Structures are given as structure tokens and as C-alpha cells.
Amino acid sequence: MKQSTLSTDFISSPLLTVPSQAKTTERTYLDTRVTKTHRDNKRTRSQRARARLHTKEHLSRLAVGLGEVELADKLERCHSRLAVLTCGRHIARIIPNFTCEFRLCPDCGRRRSRKLQNKYLPMMRGFMLHHKVTPVHLVLTQTHRKETRKQSAKRIKDSFTRLQRRGFWKQYFKGGTWSLEFTKDKNGLHHTHLHIVGFRRKFFDIELLRSEWLAVTGDSHVLNLKPIQDIAAGLREVVKYVSKPLDIRRFGAADLKEFIGLKNMRMFGTFGEFRDFCKSFDQSDNDGDEVSELESLARDLTEGCACPKCAAPLFDLRLSSDELLRFYEGIESSPPGKVGTS
Ligand SMILES: [Zn+2]
Ligand SMILES: [Zn+2]
């Protein structure tokens, strides 16, 4: 049984469940995803927890239907009992009894994306300092075809590999990270996007990048580029796609089956000089990373320690996932200062 630590209170990690309806008439398949994180952030913690619970129940039912009894059982046990270290108002740490590690599990996905953030944020900061490059969030899309998720992913990754070989790309990008995002439209066509945190050497004309992307894909020029102001937020935005697909609540049995088959597909990676930088980067050299600091802070806390947020003494609670949900709701409905520990 694997034990793991999740500090939920100090670092907020927004997770999306429902894709928004694209409002624009042109280029609808590059919908509003890049900007809608904003709205999703407004969901309360209990709403996000409830959505995760529903997603798991949904997946578990689908798994039973497919005869994947072991998977269903794992999903049901995952994060079902939790050791919560709290002051009654803030949560310093949550330790789940069991983690299923299934790729689509929203609880495990959250942990996975946090791990990625802890690992890559210091390296990104180090790389930016060292090379004087600026980060951008680039979304690459491709036209939809009748194909499997796997084929769709391979197609866009192959296009990206070709893009990286081109002179234009080498001239302007010094590397970065990529992650895959899957969605499916109502006609059952896969929309696969690549989200790239790219380290840009200098400014360039977006139209040039468009024509380069068209040259390697053969039929797509649709992309979106925006500067990243805060690298921590930028990284958080792209790793959320690694934690789970946005359309998971609309999954049918066939989708789940397809994902079980994708077991070994990489959803996140590094490229270019950033990849080499990561290999040689010594994590112990880094001391300016807020995420790691908070994580290690939470790890050192025990019952009786002062809450890092309000200094009230921390105590241990054993909760089921439903009880945790009600605990969150209690915190959200009680005015600041009044502690809801019942
Ligand atoms: Zn899980
Ligand atoms: Zn507190």
C-alpha cells in the first residue's frame, strides 16, 4: 500500500471537469480553454472535491460494466479514508489510505500534477535565469479526423517533432515542456492539443509560426500563443491536462477502454535544451522554490504544531471522502474566525 502526502490548503491547483462551450464562430476548435481557467478558479474547494468524487464513481461504474473489477475496486478504495491534519479551519496535510495510480483518477491526477510542478518549477526558474529566455504558453492544434485517441496523439506529437527540426523553431525556441490534452466533440472526433511552455529567445511574427505549423501538419495553422507572466501559474495551467482529460465526466465505456489501452503513452515531456538542462540540474542547489518549501513545511508538521496560516494548534482527523466534503462545506459556510470543527 502506498502512502502519499497531499497538501491541499497551501497550494491551490484548479482542476477542470467540464469543457466550456466555444463561443467564437471562427476557429471554434481552439475554444476558450486557454482563458477559461479563470472561471473555473471560482469553484469552491468542496465543489471541486464533489466533482472528483462524482468522476470516480462514474469511472468505477464504467469499469464494472467492462468487467474491470479490479480497477473498479481500486478506484473505490483510492482516497476513501483520509488522515487530515487541520486546525479546524485550514488543512495542512491530507494523507490518503490508498492511491490507485490510475491515469484517469482525478485524485491521483492531482497528486501527479503537483509532483510535476514540484519537480519542474525550480528547473524552469533556473533555466530562465541562466539563459535569459522568456516563457510563453503555446497551444498547437490539428484538424480532426476519424481516428483513435492514440492515433490522434501520435499525429500531433509527430508534427511537433518535425516542427522542432525546422530552422525557424531552433532560431526562436530554446526548449520547454509539452503536455497532451484530449477532448472529443459531440461527433466523436478527437481534438488533441499540445500545450507547450516554450522558452522564447526573442520575439517573432506569429504568422510565421502559423505557416511553419501548417508546413509540418499539412492542414492546420491553428495555434494560440500568449506570454506567461508567472511561471508557476503557467506550469500549473499546462500540467492540469496531464492530470486528466477535461471531458472525463462524459466518458462512455469505449472511452475508458481506450484509456486503459493507452497505459504507456507519455502525456508530458521536455524538449530542446531545457531537456538537457533538467538532466544536469541538481535539485539540492535550489532554495528559492515556494512550492517545495510549502510541501516540505507541510511534511514536517505534526499534531500540536501551530497552523501555518492561523497559528491555532493542529490536530488529526480520520475522515471518509464524504466526511471530507462536508468538512470543506463547513469551513466554507462558517465566517472567518469561527471554527467549524464539529
Ligand atoms: Zn486514484
Ligand atoms: Zn489554521
XYZ file of C-alpha atoms and ligand atoms in Angstrom:
344
model
C 0.000 0.000 0.000
C 1.358 3.322 -0.961
C 1.216 6.302 1.327
C 1.434 9.742 -0.043
C 1.150 13.267 1.095
C -1.032 15.924 -0.343
C -1.033 19.442 0.937
C -4.271 20.863 -0.323
C -4.602 24.091 1.504
C -1.400 25.922 0.740
C -1.259 25.411 -2.942
C -4.386 25.702 -4.945
C -4.494 23.589 -8.032
C -7.533 24.210 -10.168
C -8.905 21.206 -11.996
C -11.280 21.400 -14.845
C -14.063 18.968 -15.439
C -16.464 20.381 -17.950
C -15.236 21.876 -21.186
C -16.773 25.211 -21.906
C -18.837 25.809 -24.961
C -16.835 27.669 -27.522
C -18.459 30.997 -28.175
C -16.472 32.155 -31.122
C -17.654 31.418 -34.592
C -14.264 31.249 -36.194
C -11.703 28.678 -35.182
C -14.105 27.056 -32.807
C -11.915 24.094 -32.239
C -9.347 26.204 -30.480
C -12.030 27.039 -27.972
C -11.778 29.262 -24.943
C -9.763 26.779 -22.980
C -6.737 28.988 -22.702
C -8.634 31.666 -20.850
C -11.372 29.836 -19.037
C -9.179 28.682 -16.138
C -10.240 31.940 -14.652
C -13.860 30.998 -14.276
C -13.022 27.562 -13.022
C -10.936 29.002 -10.224
C -14.122 30.368 -8.739
C -15.396 26.936 -7.869
C -15.090 26.286 -4.178
C -12.936 23.554 -2.775
C -15.961 21.492 -1.797
C -17.349 21.800 -5.327
C -14.076 20.612 -6.772
C -13.924 17.747 -4.274
C -17.500 16.769 -5.116
C -16.682 16.794 -8.824
C -13.718 14.484 -8.190
C -15.902 12.132 -6.197
C -18.525 12.015 -8.946
C -15.892 11.429 -11.593
C -14.531 8.478 -9.662
C -17.973 6.998 -9.153
C -18.633 7.394 -12.844
C -15.339 5.723 -13.795
C -15.883 2.942 -11.327
C -19.343 2.179 -12.776
C -17.888 2.124 -16.282
C -15.110 -0.185 -15.126
C -17.626 -2.617 -13.627
C -19.515 -2.570 -16.918
C -16.341 -3.502 -18.761
C -15.614 -6.341 -16.359
C -12.592 -4.462 -14.983
C -13.482 -5.378 -11.432
C -10.014 -4.871 -10.036
C -9.813 -1.358 -11.441
C -13.264 -0.517 -10.060
C -12.216 -1.764 -6.653
C -9.004 0.271 -6.703
C -10.879 3.420 -7.693
C -13.325 2.938 -4.857
C -10.569 2.455 -2.305
C -8.419 5.308 -3.588
C -8.566 8.306 -1.224
C -11.599 6.791 0.511
C -10.114 7.144 4.009
C -8.016 10.167 4.809
C -5.800 11.276 7.661
C -6.291 15.028 7.808
C -4.074 17.377 9.790
C -6.074 20.513 10.487
C -6.629 23.429 12.841
C -10.349 23.118 12.132
C -10.278 25.949 9.629
C -7.254 25.209 7.448
C -5.959 21.916 6.212
C -2.230 21.468 6.495
C -1.986 17.985 5.076
C -4.018 15.058 3.823
C -2.694 11.544 3.718
C -4.857 9.075 1.795
C -5.101 5.462 2.867
C -4.551 4.215 -0.652
C -3.786 5.637 -4.073
C -4.871 3.735 -7.182
C -2.442 5.484 -9.580
C -4.884 5.011 -12.424
C -4.257 7.563 -15.149
C -7.803 8.916 -15.115
C -8.278 9.055 -11.357
C -8.810 12.736 -10.505
C -7.335 12.412 -7.006
C -4.216 10.648 -8.219
C -4.041 13.052 -11.163
C -3.945 15.967 -8.771
C -1.063 14.415 -6.898
C 0.714 13.659 -10.140
C 0.375 17.183 -11.409
C 1.616 18.565 -8.094
C 4.638 16.301 -8.294
C 5.376 17.576 -11.776
C 5.101 21.158 -10.559
C 7.465 20.497 -7.673
C 9.942 18.861 -9.965
C 9.911 21.253 -12.913
C 9.287 24.673 -11.416
C 12.786 25.041 -9.912
C 14.311 23.858 -13.178
C 12.253 26.318 -15.194
C 13.298 29.177 -12.956
C 16.912 28.083 -13.161
C 16.747 27.792 -16.933
C 15.186 31.230 -17.346
C 17.790 32.845 -15.145
C 20.639 31.117 -16.839
C 19.575 31.694 -20.432
C 17.628 34.951 -20.173
C 14.679 33.484 -22.036
C 11.004 34.351 -21.577
C 8.254 31.742 -21.208
C 5.237 31.536 -23.476
C 2.229 29.223 -23.499
C 1.772 27.840 -26.974
C -1.213 25.689 -27.902
C -0.894 23.672 -31.100
C -3.956 22.079 -32.631
C -4.669 19.840 -35.567
C -7.635 19.158 -37.813
C -9.991 16.421 -36.662
C -10.075 13.134 -38.408
C -11.740 9.848 -37.774
C -9.047 8.188 -35.735
C -8.399 6.735 -32.312
C -7.108 8.756 -29.396
C -3.796 7.028 -29.800
C -3.518 7.865 -33.494
C -4.557 11.427 -32.831
C -1.892 11.807 -30.132
C 0.781 10.267 -32.307
C -0.110 12.529 -35.203
C 0.246 15.740 -33.229
C 3.424 14.584 -31.480
C 4.982 13.646 -34.812
C 4.084 17.067 -36.202
C 5.722 18.707 -33.209
C 8.881 16.639 -33.718
C 9.040 17.887 -37.310
C 8.473 21.450 -36.166
C 11.407 21.232 -33.783
C 13.713 20.206 -36.609
C 12.991 23.357 -38.558
C 15.296 26.340 -38.636
C 12.565 28.731 -37.551
C 11.847 26.838 -34.382
C 15.500 26.480 -33.475
C 16.043 30.150 -34.026
C 13.281 31.234 -31.660
C 12.797 28.481 -29.094
C 15.306 27.156 -26.671
C 13.242 24.278 -25.356
C 10.479 23.769 -22.827
C 7.827 21.271 -21.801
C 4.912 19.799 -23.670
C 1.733 18.129 -22.478
C -1.112 16.486 -24.282
C -4.723 17.417 -23.951
C -7.547 15.253 -25.224
C -11.116 16.207 -25.823
C -13.789 14.768 -28.017
C -16.561 16.626 -29.774
C -20.184 15.578 -29.993
C -19.497 13.812 -33.269
C -16.971 11.620 -31.539
C -13.972 13.225 -33.197
C -10.835 13.657 -31.133
C -9.437 17.093 -30.584
C -5.909 16.663 -29.415
C -3.906 19.715 -28.432
C -0.315 20.153 -27.429
C 0.281 22.626 -24.652
C 3.794 23.931 -24.663
C 5.614 26.036 -22.154
C 8.238 27.316 -24.533
C 11.281 29.367 -23.670
C 11.491 32.035 -26.293
C 14.817 33.552 -27.259
C 13.256 36.602 -28.906
C 10.044 37.922 -30.385
C 8.788 36.684 -33.722
C 5.850 37.170 -36.010
C 3.032 34.816 -35.045
C 2.067 34.476 -38.707
C 5.456 32.913 -39.384
C 4.849 30.335 -36.684
C 1.420 29.639 -38.173
C 2.877 28.944 -41.574
C 5.558 26.715 -40.038
C 2.886 24.694 -38.241
C 0.912 24.445 -41.446
C 4.019 23.219 -43.242
C 4.577 20.349 -40.808
C 0.923 19.351 -40.313
C -0.122 19.803 -43.895
C -3.556 21.100 -42.925
C -3.522 23.089 -39.712
C -2.428 26.605 -38.956
C -4.461 26.978 -35.790
C -2.482 27.800 -32.699
C -2.550 30.140 -29.782
C 0.358 31.915 -28.177
C 0.420 34.024 -25.065
C 3.199 35.230 -22.824
C 3.446 33.706 -19.360
C 3.766 36.334 -16.626
C 4.075 33.968 -13.709
C 5.925 30.763 -14.469
C 4.389 28.899 -11.518
C 0.883 29.660 -12.783
C 1.929 28.892 -16.354
C 3.259 25.485 -15.410
C 0.180 24.760 -13.307
C -2.001 25.536 -16.275
C -0.314 23.037 -18.555
C 0.123 20.178 -16.084
C -3.575 20.125 -15.334
C -4.084 18.461 -18.697
C -1.780 15.680 -17.569
C -3.891 15.029 -14.530
C -6.954 14.066 -16.526
C -8.875 14.808 -19.703
C -11.385 17.608 -19.489
C -14.265 15.592 -20.829
C -13.962 12.676 -18.449
C -17.448 13.085 -16.983
C -18.904 12.429 -20.429
C -16.836 9.310 -20.905
C -18.532 6.175 -22.063
C -17.314 2.599 -21.696
C -15.475 2.766 -25.019
C -13.503 5.830 -23.891
C -12.446 4.134 -20.698
C -11.416 1.051 -22.597
C -9.342 3.178 -24.918
C -7.587 4.817 -21.996
C -6.817 1.509 -20.344
C -5.096 0.661 -23.615
C -3.054 3.885 -23.532
C -1.205 2.742 -20.445
C 2.269 3.613 -21.626
C 1.612 6.760 -23.535
C 3.566 9.762 -22.364
C 1.427 12.789 -21.617
C 4.151 15.178 -20.562
C 7.740 15.731 -21.570
C 10.596 18.168 -22.013
C 12.308 19.158 -25.228
C 15.273 21.052 -26.619
C 17.962 22.493 -24.435
C 15.595 22.512 -21.485
C 15.617 18.731 -21.534
C 19.402 18.614 -21.207
C 19.254 21.279 -18.529
C 16.838 19.123 -16.500
C 19.170 16.153 -16.688
C 22.055 18.104 -15.207
C 20.026 20.136 -12.731
C 20.800 19.464 -9.097
C 17.604 19.812 -7.082
C 19.562 20.377 -3.887
C 21.045 23.590 -5.315
C 17.646 25.115 -5.375
C 16.325 27.017 -2.416
C 14.088 29.643 -3.932
C 11.169 27.437 -4.795
C 7.982 28.281 -2.999
C 6.130 25.079 -3.865
C 8.857 22.832 -2.500
C 9.143 24.952 0.593
C 5.475 24.683 1.306
C 5.442 20.990 0.631
C 8.334 20.300 2.949
C 6.823 22.604 5.537
C 3.626 20.591 5.480
C 5.566 17.355 5.661
C 7.265 18.372 8.900
C 4.066 19.293 10.707
C 2.517 17.021 13.312
C -0.352 17.151 15.769
C 0.108 20.026 18.219
C 2.160 22.159 15.850
C 0.874 25.640 15.072
C -1.188 26.006 11.895
C 0.980 27.866 9.358
C -1.998 30.028 8.436
C -3.514 30.994 11.794
C -1.206 29.524 14.458
C -4.009 27.542 16.117
C -2.926 24.047 17.193
C -3.200 21.311 14.579
C -4.937 18.022 15.266
C -5.501 14.788 13.366
C -8.853 13.796 11.924
C -9.749 10.492 10.249
C -12.317 11.167 7.559
C -14.026 9.356 4.726
C -14.144 11.166 1.377
C -17.776 12.158 2.085
C -16.869 13.471 5.501
C -14.026 15.499 3.990
C -16.523 17.027 1.598
C -18.783 18.072 4.478
C -15.739 19.353 6.327
C -14.898 21.606 3.379
C -18.504 22.806 3.226
C -18.391 23.583 6.942
C -15.279 25.684 6.506
C -16.768 27.497 3.522
C -20.032 28.327 5.282
C -18.583 29.453 8.622
C -17.444 33.076 8.867
C -13.723 33.697 9.268
C -12.641 33.351 12.877
C -15.422 30.917 13.742
C -14.053 27.440 13.546
C -16.219 24.658 12.212
C -14.773 21.511 13.729
C -17.928 19.613 14.596
Zn -6.582 7.228 -7.502
Zn -5.361 27.488 10.721
